[in-house]
Structure formats: structure tokens, C-alpha cells
Amino acid sequence: MRVILTLLLTCAASLATGETPLLPNYVATYSATFNGMPIDVTRKLSSTADGYAVTVTAKNWLGNMQEIETFHIDAENRLLVDSYSSQRRFLGVSRKENLVIDRKRGLALYDAKKKHREIPLLDNYFGPLGYQLQMSRDLAKTQNKYCYQVLMRGKVKDYCFEPTGAQVLDTALGKINTVQMRRIREDQERETVFWLAPQWDYLLVKLWQKEEDGETYEIVLSGATVDGKQLHTYYPAGTNAAATH
């Protein structure tokens, strides 16, 4: 379940006139399965007084989970994490973790049950959700191989991705043109593939993952609202592109 949430991608940045970069507020819903078991997933991006907040929730009959990350974009157009929290409850077992950024001290403070760490902070470190936004912003400029250093469970981990082609997917919203991005792993037994929509600022349309033990995860977009407008697809004569109404 956590793998599904932490790998979800969303809309990239839309730059307004002037020097201040802006991200669109949105709500996206996904139909997900874990080894065939259905899961409802919702992701929301909203503006705050100090920047932005990404909230991801997932639930089914086994339990629920919620992740929240706050961040801001500085004058140099860098996406900087401010905090992250996660609460999970499955089969009656609960787990919480928190990440707080102390820029005055130059530390990322991680706290979870039986684990407390202070990590020297660099400006190129991303949160568990924020790196996904940054990849969408990068893809809007050029499709390339990307690597990000992510603060994950009290450690700094490298997440690298590369484009592997294009594909038109059939979804609840219709046919959508997508670009495939595959996570580069040393462990060849694990696979992670994203399908992202260029027409919608590289919104995640589908994710598929296989674990070492053969367990599989799949997520497919079922609906989205961006800045109050629902996403739809249409096909003018001679084209097959997705668009927003």
C-alpha cells in the first residue's frame, strides 16, 4: 500500500506571468489494486499561506493511510520541502512518522516509533511526495533521465528514472496519450513503470509495480479536477490527443 502512495505522480508546475511560479490546485482519484484487491486512492494539491500541501489518502476494508507533505517554491524556482507526516492503520496496527525541516539549523528531523534521526540538510533533498512533483516539472522541459535525492524513512535515498517510450491508454476518461517512465533499480527483480500524460502537465495516468516476491500493484486514473475544472478527453478530426475542457 505504501509503495502505491509514495510513487504517485501529479501535475507539473504552471508558471504565471511574473516571477512567482504557481502550481494548480487539483484533486485526482485513482482505482488501485494490490494483488487484485481494490483500493481507493485520492491525491490533492492545495495552496497554503506558506506554499503548498500535498495530501494522499488510501483506504479499503483492511484499513487506511494518509500522507501530507508541505513545501514551497523559492525565488530560484526550487521546490523545497518543509514537512512530511504519515499515518497508517491496517488490520488494527497503527504506525506514524514525521519529518520536520529546520533550515536555521540545517537539519531534517525524522521521528517514528523507535527511530529518531537528524540528517544534515541540503537544498537538493526532496520529500517522499515532492520529488514526484519535481519530476513532472522537469519532464515539462525535456524528457530525459532524472535522479533525485529523497528523504525517506530517516535516510537519503537516490531515485532515478528514464523514459522508455509512448503509449495510448484506455481509461475511464477515454484514450490518453502517455509517456512511459521506468525507475532505474539495481534490484532487477523489482519493476516500476509510470504512464504520464504530457497534455495534462505529466499527470500520472497509470502505475504498475512488481515486487521481489511477485506481488503486484496497479493504479489507474479515474477522475481529476484541476483549478475547479474536470479533465476530459476529446479527439478532433485527424488527432488522438487528450485535452482539458
JSON list of C-alpha atoms in Angstrom, two decimals:
[
{"chain": "A", "resi": 1, "resn": "MET", "atom": "CA", "xyz": [0.00, 0.00, 0.00]},
{"chain": "A", "resi": 2, "resn": "ARG", "atom": "CA", "xyz": [2.75, 2.50, 0.94]},
{"chain": "A", "resi": 3, "resn": "VAL", "atom": "CA", "xyz": [4.52, 1.81, -2.36]},
{"chain": "A", "resi": 4, "resn": "ILE", "atom": "CA", "xyz": [1.40, 2.89, -4.24]},
{"chain": "A", "resi": 5, "resn": "LEU", "atom": "CA", "xyz": [1.14, 6.16, -2.35]},
{"chain": "A", "resi": 6, "resn": "THR", "atom": "CA", "xyz": [4.75, 7.24, -2.35]},
{"chain": "A", "resi": 7, "resn": "LEU", "atom": "CA", "xyz": [5.15, 6.68, -6.08]},
{"chain": "A", "resi": 8, "resn": "LEU", "atom": "CA", "xyz": [2.07, 8.61, -7.22]},
{"chain": "A", "resi": 9, "resn": "LEU", "atom": "CA", "xyz": [2.88, 11.46, -9.58]},
{"chain": "A", "resi": 10, "resn": "THR", "atom": "CA", "xyz": [0.76, 14.52, -10.26]},
{"chain": "A", "resi": 11, "resn": "CYS", "atom": "CA", "xyz": [0.51, 17.73, -12.23]},
{"chain": "A", "resi": 12, "resn": "ALA", "atom": "CA", "xyz": [3.60, 19.74, -13.03]},
{"chain": "A", "resi": 13, "resn": "ALA", "atom": "CA", "xyz": [4.06, 23.46, -12.43]},
{"chain": "A", "resi": 14, "resn": "SER", "atom": "CA", "xyz": [2.14, 26.07, -14.40]},
{"chain": "A", "resi": 15, "resn": "LEU", "atom": "CA", "xyz": [4.08, 29.34, -14.44]},
{"chain": "A", "resi": 16, "resn": "ALA", "atom": "CA", "xyz": [2.05, 32.53, -14.14]},
{"chain": "A", "resi": 17, "resn": "THR", "atom": "CA", "xyz": [3.18, 35.84, -15.57]},
{"chain": "A", "resi": 18, "resn": "GLY", "atom": "CA", "xyz": [5.80, 37.49, -13.38]},
{"chain": "A", "resi": 19, "resn": "GLU", "atom": "CA", "xyz": [8.48, 35.82, -11.30]},
{"chain": "A", "resi": 20, "resn": "THR", "atom": "CA", "xyz": [6.37, 33.74, -8.88]},
{"chain": "A", "resi": 21, "resn": "PRO", "atom": "CA", "xyz": [5.86, 30.13, -10.01]},
{"chain": "A", "resi": 22, "resn": "LEU", "atom": "CA", "xyz": [2.41, 28.70, -9.31]},
{"chain": "A", "resi": 23, "resn": "LEU", "atom": "CA", "xyz": [1.07, 25.16, -9.11]},
{"chain": "A", "resi": 24, "resn": "PRO", "atom": "CA", "xyz": [-2.57, 24.36, -9.91]},
{"chain": "A", "resi": 25, "resn": "ASN", "atom": "CA", "xyz": [-4.87, 23.18, -7.13]},
{"chain": "A", "resi": 26, "resn": "TYR", "atom": "CA", "xyz": [-6.27, 19.78, -8.02]},
{"chain": "A", "resi": 27, "resn": "VAL", "atom": "CA", "xyz": [-7.93, 16.59, -6.82]},
{"chain": "A", "resi": 28, "resn": "ALA", "atom": "CA", "xyz": [-7.17, 13.31, -8.60]},
{"chain": "A", "resi": 29, "resn": "THR", "atom": "CA", "xyz": [-8.79, 9.93, -7.90]},
{"chain": "A", "resi": 30, "resn": "TYR", "atom": "CA", "xyz": [-7.36, 6.53, -8.80]},
{"chain": "A", "resi": 31, "resn": "SER", "atom": "CA", "xyz": [-8.65, 2.98, -8.95]},
{"chain": "A", "resi": 32, "resn": "ALA", "atom": "CA", "xyz": [-5.91, 0.82, -7.49]},
{"chain": "A", "resi": 33, "resn": "THR", "atom": "CA", "xyz": [-5.31, -2.87, -6.87]},
{"chain": "A", "resi": 34, "resn": "PHE", "atom": "CA", "xyz": [-2.88, -4.76, -4.66]},
{"chain": "A", "resi": 35, "resn": "ASN", "atom": "CA", "xyz": [-2.66, -8.38, -5.81]},
{"chain": "A", "resi": 36, "resn": "GLY", "atom": "CA", "xyz": [-6.18, -7.96, -7.18]},
{"chain": "A", "resi": 37, "resn": "MET", "atom": "CA", "xyz": [-7.59, -6.36, -4.01]},
{"chain": "A", "resi": 38, "resn": "PRO", "atom": "CA", "xyz": [-9.28, -2.97, -4.71]},
{"chain": "A", "resi": 39, "resn": "ILE", "atom": "CA", "xyz": [-8.04, 0.24, -3.05]},
{"chain": "A", "resi": 40, "resn": "ASP", "atom": "CA", "xyz": [-9.45, 3.77, -3.36]},
{"chain": "A", "resi": 41, "resn": "VAL", "atom": "CA", "xyz": [-6.73, 6.43, -3.70]},
{"chain": "A", "resi": 42, "resn": "THR", "atom": "CA", "xyz": [-7.14, 10.22, -3.72]},
{"chain": "A", "resi": 43, "resn": "ARG", "atom": "CA", "xyz": [-4.46, 12.85, -4.13]},
{"chain": "A", "resi": 44, "resn": "LYS", "atom": "CA", "xyz": [-4.95, 16.57, -3.51]},
{"chain": "A", "resi": 45, "resn": "LEU", "atom": "CA", "xyz": [-2.69, 19.57, -4.05]},
{"chain": "A", "resi": 46, "resn": "SER", "atom": "CA", "xyz": [-3.73, 22.85, -2.43]},
{"chain": "A", "resi": 47, "resn": "SER", "atom": "CA", "xyz": [-2.14, 26.22, -1.83]},
{"chain": "A", "resi": 48, "resn": "THR", "atom": "CA", "xyz": [-1.42, 27.36, 1.74]},
{"chain": "A", "resi": 49, "resn": "ALA", "atom": "CA", "xyz": [-0.33, 30.61, 3.38]},
{"chain": "A", "resi": 50, "resn": "ASP", "atom": "CA", "xyz": [3.31, 29.49, 3.17]},
{"chain": "A", "resi": 51, "resn": "GLY", "atom": "CA", "xyz": [3.30, 27.45, -0.04]},
{"chain": "A", "resi": 52, "resn": "TYR", "atom": "CA", "xyz": [1.56, 24.18, -0.85]},
{"chain": "A", "resi": 53, "resn": "ALA", "atom": "CA", "xyz": [0.34, 20.94, 0.69]},
{"chain": "A", "resi": 54, "resn": "VAL", "atom": "CA", "xyz": [0.03, 17.55, -0.98]},
{"chain": "A", "resi": 55, "resn": "THR", "atom": "CA", "xyz": [-2.37, 15.11, 0.69]},
{"chain": "A", "resi": 56, "resn": "VAL", "atom": "CA", "xyz": [-2.65, 11.46, -0.34]},
{"chain": "A", "resi": 57, "resn": "THR", "atom": "CA", "xyz": [-5.20, 9.06, 1.15]},
{"chain": "A", "resi": 58, "resn": "ALA", "atom": "CA", "xyz": [-5.86, 5.38, 0.52]},
{"chain": "A", "resi": 59, "resn": "LYS", "atom": "CA", "xyz": [-8.43, 3.08, 2.03]},
{"chain": "A", "resi": 60, "resn": "ASN", "atom": "CA", "xyz": [-10.13, -0.28, 1.74]},
{"chain": "A", "resi": 61, "resn": "TRP", "atom": "CA", "xyz": [-11.67, -2.78, 4.13]},
{"chain": "A", "resi": 62, "resn": "LEU", "atom": "CA", "xyz": [-8.26, -3.58, 5.65]},
{"chain": "A", "resi": 63, "resn": "GLY", "atom": "CA", "xyz": [-7.59, -0.02, 6.81]},
{"chain": "A", "resi": 64, "resn": "ASN", "atom": "CA", "xyz": [-6.47, 3.41, 5.67]},
{"chain": "A", "resi": 65, "resn": "MET", "atom": "CA", "xyz": [-3.46, 5.64, 5.21]},
{"chain": "A", "resi": 66, "resn": "GLN", "atom": "CA", "xyz": [-2.82, 9.35, 4.85]},
{"chain": "A", "resi": 67, "resn": "GLU", "atom": "CA", "xyz": [0.33, 11.22, 3.81]},
{"chain": "A", "resi": 68, "resn": "ILE", "atom": "CA", "xyz": [0.76, 15.01, 3.95]},
{"chain": "A", "resi": 69, "resn": "GLU", "atom": "CA", "xyz": [3.76, 16.98, 2.69]},
{"chain": "A", "resi": 70, "resn": "THR", "atom": "CA", "xyz": [4.14, 20.76, 2.80]},
{"chain": "A", "resi": 71, "resn": "PHE", "atom": "CA", "xyz": [6.62, 22.62, 0.61]},
{"chain": "A", "resi": 72, "resn": "HIS", "atom": "CA", "xyz": [7.32, 25.97, -1.01]},
{"chain": "A", "resi": 73, "resn": "ILE", "atom": "CA", "xyz": [8.99, 27.23, -4.18]},
{"chain": "A", "resi": 74, "resn": "ASP", "atom": "CA", "xyz": [11.75, 29.76, -3.59]},
{"chain": "A", "resi": 75, "resn": "ALA", "atom": "CA", "xyz": [12.89, 32.75, -5.67]},
{"chain": "A", "resi": 76, "resn": "GLU", "atom": "CA", "xyz": [15.21, 30.47, -7.65]},
{"chain": "A", "resi": 77, "resn": "ASN", "atom": "CA", "xyz": [12.25, 28.25, -8.64]},
{"chain": "A", "resi": 78, "resn": "ARG", "atom": "CA", "xyz": [13.41, 25.39, -6.39]},
{"chain": "A", "resi": 79, "resn": "LEU", "atom": "CA", "xyz": [10.87, 23.12, -4.74]},
{"chain": "A", "resi": 80, "resn": "LEU", "atom": "CA", "xyz": [11.82, 22.92, -1.04]},
{"chain": "A", "resi": 81, "resn": "VAL", "atom": "CA", "xyz": [10.23, 20.51, 1.43]},
{"chain": "A", "resi": 82, "resn": "ASP", "atom": "CA", "xyz": [9.02, 21.94, 4.77]},
{"chain": "A", "resi": 83, "resn": "SER", "atom": "CA", "xyz": [7.42, 18.93, 6.49]},
{"chain": "A", "resi": 84, "resn": "TYR", "atom": "CA", "xyz": [6.03, 15.44, 5.93]},
{"chain": "A", "resi": 85, "resn": "SER", "atom": "CA", "xyz": [3.79, 13.18, 8.01]},
{"chain": "A", "resi": 86, "resn": "SER", "atom": "CA", "xyz": [2.27, 9.75, 7.53]},
{"chain": "A", "resi": 87, "resn": "GLN", "atom": "CA", "xyz": [-0.38, 7.85, 9.48]},
{"chain": "A", "resi": 88, "resn": "ARG", "atom": "CA", "xyz": [-1.29, 4.27, 8.64]},
{"chain": "A", "resi": 89, "resn": "ARG", "atom": "CA", "xyz": [-3.70, 1.83, 10.23]},
{"chain": "A", "resi": 90, "resn": "PHE", "atom": "CA", "xyz": [-4.16, -1.66, 8.77]},
{"chain": "A", "resi": 91, "resn": "LEU", "atom": "CA", "xyz": [-5.64, -4.71, 10.45]},
{"chain": "A", "resi": 92, "resn": "GLY", "atom": "CA", "xyz": [-5.70, -2.81, 13.72]},
{"chain": "A", "resi": 93, "resn": "VAL", "atom": "CA", "xyz": [-1.99, -1.93, 13.66]},
{"chain": "A", "resi": 94, "resn": "SER", "atom": "CA", "xyz": [-1.07, 1.77, 13.60]},
{"chain": "A", "resi": 95, "resn": "ARG", "atom": "CA", "xyz": [2.13, 3.48, 12.55]},
{"chain": "A", "resi": 96, "resn": "LYS", "atom": "CA", "xyz": [3.10, 7.17, 12.44]},
{"chain": "A", "resi": 97, "resn": "GLU", "atom": "CA", "xyz": [6.15, 9.04, 11.15]},
{"chain": "A", "resi": 98, "resn": "ASN", "atom": "CA", "xyz": [7.07, 12.71, 10.86]},
{"chain": "A", "resi": 99, "resn": "LEU", "atom": "CA", "xyz": [9.71, 14.74, 9.06]},
{"chain": "A", "resi": 100, "resn": "VAL", "atom": "CA", "xyz": [10.33, 18.38, 10.05]},
{"chain": "A", "resi": 101, "resn": "ILE", "atom": "CA", "xyz": [12.75, 20.67, 8.23]},
{"chain": "A", "resi": 102, "resn": "ASP", "atom": "CA", "xyz": [14.79, 23.03, 10.41]},
{"chain": "A", "resi": 103, "resn": "ARG", "atom": "CA", "xyz": [16.51, 25.32, 7.90]},
{"chain": "A", "resi": 104, "resn": "LYS", "atom": "CA", "xyz": [18.05, 27.55, 10.57]},
{"chain": "A", "resi": 105, "resn": "ARG", "atom": "CA", "xyz": [19.95, 24.57, 11.96]},
{"chain": "A", "resi": 106, "resn": "GLY", "atom": "CA", "xyz": [20.34, 22.92, 8.56]},
{"chain": "A", "resi": 107, "resn": "LEU", "atom": "CA", "xyz": [18.70, 19.67, 9.67]},
{"chain": "A", "resi": 108, "resn": "ALA", "atom": "CA", "xyz": [15.94, 17.30, 8.59]},
{"chain": "A", "resi": 109, "resn": "LEU", "atom": "CA", "xyz": [14.43, 15.86, 11.80]},
{"chain": "A", "resi": 110, "resn": "TYR", "atom": "CA", "xyz": [12.86, 12.41, 11.38]},
{"chain": "A", "resi": 111, "resn": "ASP", "atom": "CA", "xyz": [10.72, 10.82, 14.07]},
{"chain": "A", "resi": 112, "resn": "ALA", "atom": "CA", "xyz": [8.98, 7.44, 14.15]},
{"chain": "A", "resi": 113, "resn": "LYS", "atom": "CA", "xyz": [8.50, 4.69, 16.70]},
{"chain": "A", "resi": 114, "resn": "LYS", "atom": "CA", "xyz": [11.95, 3.52, 17.86]},
{"chain": "A", "resi": 115, "resn": "LYS", "atom": "CA", "xyz": [13.67, 5.71, 15.25]},
{"chain": "A", "resi": 116, "resn": "HIS", "atom": "CA", "xyz": [14.83, 9.31, 15.67]},
{"chain": "A", "resi": 117, "resn": "ARG", "atom": "CA", "xyz": [17.36, 10.86, 13.30]},
{"chain": "A", "resi": 118, "resn": "GLU", "atom": "CA", "xyz": [18.89, 14.23, 12.49]},
{"chain": "A", "resi": 119, "resn": "ILE", "atom": "CA", "xyz": [20.01, 14.43, 8.85]},
{"chain": "A", "resi": 120, "resn": "PRO", "atom": "CA", "xyz": [22.27, 17.27, 7.60]},
{"chain": "A", "resi": 121, "resn": "LEU", "atom": "CA", "xyz": [20.08, 19.14, 5.11]},
{"chain": "A", "resi": 122, "resn": "LEU", "atom": "CA", "xyz": [20.92, 20.05, 1.52]},
{"chain": "A", "resi": 123, "resn": "ASP", "atom": "CA", "xyz": [18.69, 22.19, -0.72]},
{"chain": "A", "resi": 124, "resn": "ASN", "atom": "CA", "xyz": [18.53, 19.43, -3.35]},
{"chain": "A", "resi": 125, "resn": "TYR", "atom": "CA", "xyz": [16.85, 16.99, -0.94]},
{"chain": "A", "resi": 126, "resn": "PHE", "atom": "CA", "xyz": [13.18, 16.25, -1.69]},
{"chain": "A", "resi": 127, "resn": "GLY", "atom": "CA", "xyz": [10.36, 14.86, 0.42]},
{"chain": "A", "resi": 128, "resn": "PRO", "atom": "CA", "xyz": [8.64, 11.49, -0.23]},
{"chain": "A", "resi": 129, "resn": "LEU", "atom": "CA", "xyz": [5.96, 13.25, -2.31]},
{"chain": "A", "resi": 130, "resn": "GLY", "atom": "CA", "xyz": [7.70, 16.41, -3.52]},
{"chain": "A", "resi": 131, "resn": "TYR", "atom": "CA", "xyz": [10.24, 14.67, -5.76]},
{"chain": "A", "resi": 132, "resn": "GLN", "atom": "CA", "xyz": [7.33, 13.40, -7.82]},
{"chain": "A", "resi": 133, "resn": "LEU", "atom": "CA", "xyz": [6.17, 16.97, -8.46]},
{"chain": "A", "resi": 134, "resn": "GLN", "atom": "CA", "xyz": [9.70, 17.97, -9.40]},
{"chain": "A", "resi": 135, "resn": "MET", "atom": "CA", "xyz": [9.97, 15.17, -11.96]},
{"chain": "A", "resi": 136, "resn": "SER", "atom": "CA", "xyz": [6.77, 16.37, -13.62]},
{"chain": "A", "resi": 137, "resn": "ARG", "atom": "CA", "xyz": [8.21, 19.89, -13.74]},
{"chain": "A", "resi": 138, "resn": "ASP", "atom": "CA", "xyz": [11.42, 18.55, -15.27]},
{"chain": "A", "resi": 139, "resn": "LEU", "atom": "CA", "xyz": [9.56, 16.47, -17.87]},
{"chain": "A", "resi": 140, "resn": "ALA", "atom": "CA", "xyz": [7.68, 19.56, -18.99]},
{"chain": "A", "resi": 141, "resn": "LYS", "atom": "CA", "xyz": [11.06, 20.97, -20.09]},
{"chain": "A", "resi": 142, "resn": "THR", "atom": "CA", "xyz": [12.67, 17.87, -21.61]},
{"chain": "A", "resi": 143, "resn": "GLN", "atom": "CA", "xyz": [12.25, 14.11, -21.49]},
{"chain": "A", "resi": 144, "resn": "ASN", "atom": "CA", "xyz": [15.46, 12.79, -20.02]},
{"chain": "A", "resi": 145, "resn": "LYS", "atom": "CA", "xyz": [16.94, 10.60, -17.30]},
{"chain": "A", "resi": 146, "resn": "TYR", "atom": "CA", "xyz": [16.44, 12.15, -13.86]},
{"chain": "A", "resi": 147, "resn": "CYS", "atom": "CA", "xyz": [17.80, 11.38, -10.39]},
{"chain": "A", "resi": 148, "resn": "TYR", "atom": "CA", "xyz": [16.56, 12.80, -7.08]},
{"chain": "A", "resi": 149, "resn": "GLN", "atom": "CA", "xyz": [17.81, 12.54, -3.51]},
{"chain": "A", "resi": 150, "resn": "VAL", "atom": "CA", "xyz": [14.79, 11.79, -1.33]},
{"chain": "A", "resi": 151, "resn": "LEU", "atom": "CA", "xyz": [14.38, 11.94, 2.45]},
{"chain": "A", "resi": 152, "resn": "MET", "atom": "CA", "xyz": [12.73, 8.58, 3.04]},
{"chain": "A", "resi": 153, "resn": "ARG", "atom": "CA", "xyz": [12.22, 6.88, 6.44]},
{"chain": "A", "resi": 154, "resn": "GLY", "atom": "CA", "xyz": [15.10, 8.69, 8.09]},
{"chain": "A", "resi": 155, "resn": "LYS", "atom": "CA", "xyz": [17.57, 8.16, 5.25]},
{"chain": "A", "resi": 156, "resn": "VAL", "atom": "CA", "xyz": [18.60, 9.88, 2.00]},
{"chain": "A", "resi": 157, "resn": "LYS", "atom": "CA", "xyz": [17.83, 7.62, -0.97]},
{"chain": "A", "resi": 158, "resn": "ASP", "atom": "CA", "xyz": [18.53, 8.01, -4.70]},
{"chain": "A", "resi": 159, "resn": "TYR", "atom": "CA", "xyz": [15.52, 7.72, -7.02]},
{"chain": "A", "resi": 160, "resn": "CYS", "atom": "CA", "xyz": [16.39, 7.60, -10.74]},
{"chain": "A", "resi": 161, "resn": "PHE", "atom": "CA", "xyz": [14.03, 7.40, -13.74]},
{"chain": "A", "resi": 162, "resn": "GLU", "atom": "CA", "xyz": [14.33, 7.15, -17.52]},
{"chain": "A", "resi": 163, "resn": "PRO", "atom": "CA", "xyz": [11.82, 7.48, -20.41]},
{"chain": "A", "resi": 164, "resn": "THR", "atom": "CA", "xyz": [11.03, 4.21, -22.19]},
{"chain": "A", "resi": 165, "resn": "GLY", "atom": "CA", "xyz": [8.54, 5.15, -24.91]},
{"chain": "A", "resi": 166, "resn": "ALA", "atom": "CA", "xyz": [5.00, 6.35, -25.57]},
{"chain": "A", "resi": 167, "resn": "GLN", "atom": "CA", "xyz": [1.62, 4.62, -25.41]},
{"chain": "A", "resi": 168, "resn": "VAL", "atom": "CA", "xyz": [-2.09, 5.46, -25.75]},
{"chain": "A", "resi": 169, "resn": "LEU", "atom": "CA", "xyz": [-4.03, 4.10, -22.75]},
{"chain": "A", "resi": 170, "resn": "ASP", "atom": "CA", "xyz": [-7.73, 3.32, -22.46]},
{"chain": "A", "resi": 171, "resn": "THR", "atom": "CA", "xyz": [-9.07, 4.78, -19.19]},
{"chain": "A", "resi": 172, "resn": "ALA", "atom": "CA", "xyz": [-12.32, 5.82, -17.57]},
{"chain": "A", "resi": 173, "resn": "LEU", "atom": "CA", "xyz": [-11.68, 9.26, -19.08]},
{"chain": "A", "resi": 174, "resn": "GLY", "atom": "CA", "xyz": [-11.14, 7.86, -22.58]},
{"chain": "A", "resi": 175, "resn": "LYS", "atom": "CA", "xyz": [-7.95, 7.27, -24.56]},
{"chain": "A", "resi": 176, "resn": "ILE", "atom": "CA", "xyz": [-4.98, 9.25, -23.26]},
{"chain": "A", "resi": 177, "resn": "ASN", "atom": "CA", "xyz": [-1.56, 9.75, -24.85]},
{"chain": "A", "resi": 178, "resn": "THR", "atom": "CA", "xyz": [1.15, 8.93, -22.32]},
{"chain": "A", "resi": 179, "resn": "VAL", "atom": "CA", "xyz": [4.92, 8.82, -21.88]},
{"chain": "A", "resi": 180, "resn": "GLN", "atom": "CA", "xyz": [6.38, 5.85, -20.02]},
{"chain": "A", "resi": 181, "resn": "MET", "atom": "CA", "xyz": [8.94, 6.41, -17.28]},
{"chain": "A", "resi": 182, "resn": "ARG", "atom": "CA", "xyz": [10.72, 3.48, -15.66]},
{"chain": "A", "resi": 183, "resn": "ARG", "atom": "CA", "xyz": [12.50, 3.61, -12.33]},
{"chain": "A", "resi": 184, "resn": "ILE", "atom": "CA", "xyz": [16.15, 2.51, -12.62]},
{"chain": "A", "resi": 185, "resn": "ARG", "atom": "CA", "xyz": [16.87, -0.11, -9.97]},
{"chain": "A", "resi": 186, "resn": "GLU", "atom": "CA", "xyz": [19.90, -2.19, -9.05]},
{"chain": "A", "resi": 187, "resn": "ASP", "atom": "CA", "xyz": [17.48, -4.89, -7.96]},
{"chain": "A", "resi": 188, "resn": "GLN", "atom": "CA", "xyz": [16.37, -6.41, -11.27]},
{"chain": "A", "resi": 189, "resn": "GLU", "atom": "CA", "xyz": [13.63, -8.43, -9.54]},
{"chain": "A", "resi": 190, "resn": "ARG", "atom": "CA", "xyz": [11.63, -5.26, -8.88]},
{"chain": "A", "resi": 191, "resn": "GLU", "atom": "CA", "xyz": [9.98, -3.18, -11.61]},
{"chain": "A", "resi": 192, "resn": "THR", "atom": "CA", "xyz": [8.21, 0.18, -11.53]},
{"chain": "A", "resi": 193, "resn": "VAL", "atom": "CA", "xyz": [6.66, 1.84, -14.59]},
{"chain": "A", "resi": 194, "resn": "PHE", "atom": "CA", "xyz": [4.72, 5.12, -14.82]},
{"chain": "A", "resi": 195, "resn": "TRP", "atom": "CA", "xyz": [2.47, 6.32, -17.66]},
{"chain": "A", "resi": 196, "resn": "LEU", "atom": "CA", "xyz": [2.22, 10.15, -17.63]},
{"chain": "A", "resi": 197, "resn": "ALA", "atom": "CA", "xyz": [0.05, 12.48, -19.72]},
{"chain": "A", "resi": 198, "resn": "PRO", "atom": "CA", "xyz": [2.01, 15.32, -21.43]},
{"chain": "A", "resi": 199, "resn": "GLN", "atom": "CA", "xyz": [-1.26, 17.10, -22.32]},
{"chain": "A", "resi": 200, "resn": "TRP", "atom": "CA", "xyz": [-2.07, 17.37, -18.60]},
{"chain": "A", "resi": 201, "resn": "ASP", "atom": "CA", "xyz": [1.36, 18.54, -17.38]},
{"chain": "A", "resi": 202, "resn": "TYR", "atom": "CA", "xyz": [2.50, 14.93, -16.90]},
{"chain": "A", "resi": 203, "resn": "LEU", "atom": "CA", "xyz": [-0.29, 13.87, -14.61]},
{"chain": "A", "resi": 204, "resn": "LEU", "atom": "CA", "xyz": [0.03, 10.21, -13.58]},
{"chain": "A", "resi": 205, "resn": "VAL", "atom": "CA", "xyz": [-2.37, 8.08, -15.61]},
{"chain": "A", "resi": 206, "resn": "LYS", "atom": "CA", "xyz": [-1.14, 4.63, -14.63]},
{"chain": "A", "resi": 207, "resn": "LEU", "atom": "CA", "xyz": [1.44, 3.00, -12.38]},
{"chain": "A", "resi": 208, "resn": "TRP", "atom": "CA", "xyz": [2.48, -0.64, -12.29]},
{"chain": "A", "resi": 209, "resn": "GLN", "atom": "CA", "xyz": [4.93, -2.25, -9.91]},
{"chain": "A", "resi": 210, "resn": "LYS", "atom": "CA", "xyz": [6.21, -5.75, -9.23]},
{"chain": "A", "resi": 211, "resn": "GLU", "atom": "CA", "xyz": [7.98, -6.69, -6.01]},
{"chain": "A", "resi": 212, "resn": "GLU", "atom": "CA", "xyz": [10.66, -9.32, -5.44]},
{"chain": "A", "resi": 213, "resn": "ASP", "atom": "CA", "xyz": [8.10, -11.75, -4.02]},
{"chain": "A", "resi": 214, "resn": "GLY", "atom": "CA", "xyz": [5.89, -11.40, -7.11]},
{"chain": "A", "resi": 215, "resn": "GLU", "atom": "CA", "xyz": [3.31, -9.12, -5.52]},
{"chain": "A", "resi": 216, "resn": "THR", "atom": "CA", "xyz": [1.97, -6.53, -7.97]},
{"chain": "A", "resi": 217, "resn": "TYR", "atom": "CA", "xyz": [0.45, -3.05, -7.66]},
{"chain": "A", "resi": 218, "resn": "GLU", "atom": "CA", "xyz": [-1.53, -1.14, -10.26]},
{"chain": "A", "resi": 219, "resn": "ILE", "atom": "CA", "xyz": [-3.07, 2.35, -10.24]},
{"chain": "A", "resi": 220, "resn": "VAL", "atom": "CA", "xyz": [-5.26, 3.85, -13.00]},
{"chain": "A", "resi": 221, "resn": "LEU", "atom": "CA", "xyz": [-6.64, 7.39, -13.14]},
{"chain": "A", "resi": 222, "resn": "SER", "atom": "CA", "xyz": [-10.42, 7.50, -12.71]},
{"chain": "A", "resi": 223, "resn": "GLY", "atom": "CA", "xyz": [-11.05, 11.25, -12.47]},
{"chain": "A", "resi": 224, "resn": "ALA", "atom": "CA", "xyz": [-9.45, 14.63, -11.79]},
{"chain": "A", "resi": 225, "resn": "THR", "atom": "CA", "xyz": [-10.34, 18.27, -11.23]},
{"chain": "A", "resi": 226, "resn": "VAL", "atom": "CA", "xyz": [-7.70, 20.94, -11.84]},
{"chain": "A", "resi": 227, "resn": "ASP", "atom": "CA", "xyz": [-8.37, 24.50, -10.65]},
{"chain": "A", "resi": 228, "resn": "GLY", "atom": "CA", "xyz": [-12.05, 23.63, -10.46]},
{"chain": "A", "resi": 229, "resn": "LYS", "atom": "CA", "xyz": [-12.27, 22.15, -13.99]},
{"chain": "A", "resi": 230, "resn": "GLN", "atom": "CA", "xyz": [-12.86, 18.47, -14.65]},
{"chain": "A", "resi": 231, "resn": "LEU", "atom": "CA", "xyz": [-10.46, 16.71, -17.01]},
{"chain": "A", "resi": 232, "resn": "HIS", "atom": "CA", "xyz": [-11.99, 15.17, -20.15]},
{"chain": "A", "resi": 233, "resn": "THR", "atom": "CA", "xyz": [-10.69, 13.77, -23.42]},
{"chain": "A", "resi": 234, "resn": "TYR", "atom": "CA", "xyz": [-11.78, 14.57, -26.94]},
{"chain": "A", "resi": 235, "resn": "TYR", "atom": "CA", "xyz": [-10.47, 13.76, -30.39]},
{"chain": "A", "resi": 236, "resn": "PRO", "atom": "CA", "xyz": [-10.70, 16.43, -33.12]},
{"chain": "A", "resi": 237, "resn": "ALA", "atom": "CA", "xyz": [-10.54, 15.21, -36.70]},
{"chain": "A", "resi": 238, "resn": "GLY", "atom": "CA", "xyz": [-7.09, 13.89, -37.55]},
{"chain": "A", "resi": 239, "resn": "THR", "atom": "CA", "xyz": [-5.82, 13.79, -33.94]},
{"chain": "A", "resi": 240, "resn": "ASN", "atom": "CA", "xyz": [-5.88, 11.47, -30.96]},
{"chain": "A", "resi": 241, "resn": "ALA", "atom": "CA", "xyz": [-4.72, 13.87, -28.26]},
{"chain": "A", "resi": 242, "resn": "ALA", "atom": "CA", "xyz": [-6.25, 14.27, -24.82]},
{"chain": "A", "resi": 243, "resn": "ALA", "atom": "CA", "xyz": [-7.38, 17.73, -23.79]},
{"chain": "A", "resi": 244, "resn": "THR", "atom": "CA", "xyz": [-8.97, 19.64, -20.91]},
{"chain": "A", "resi": 245, "resn": "HIS", "atom": "CA", "xyz": [-12.47, 21.14, -21.02]}
]
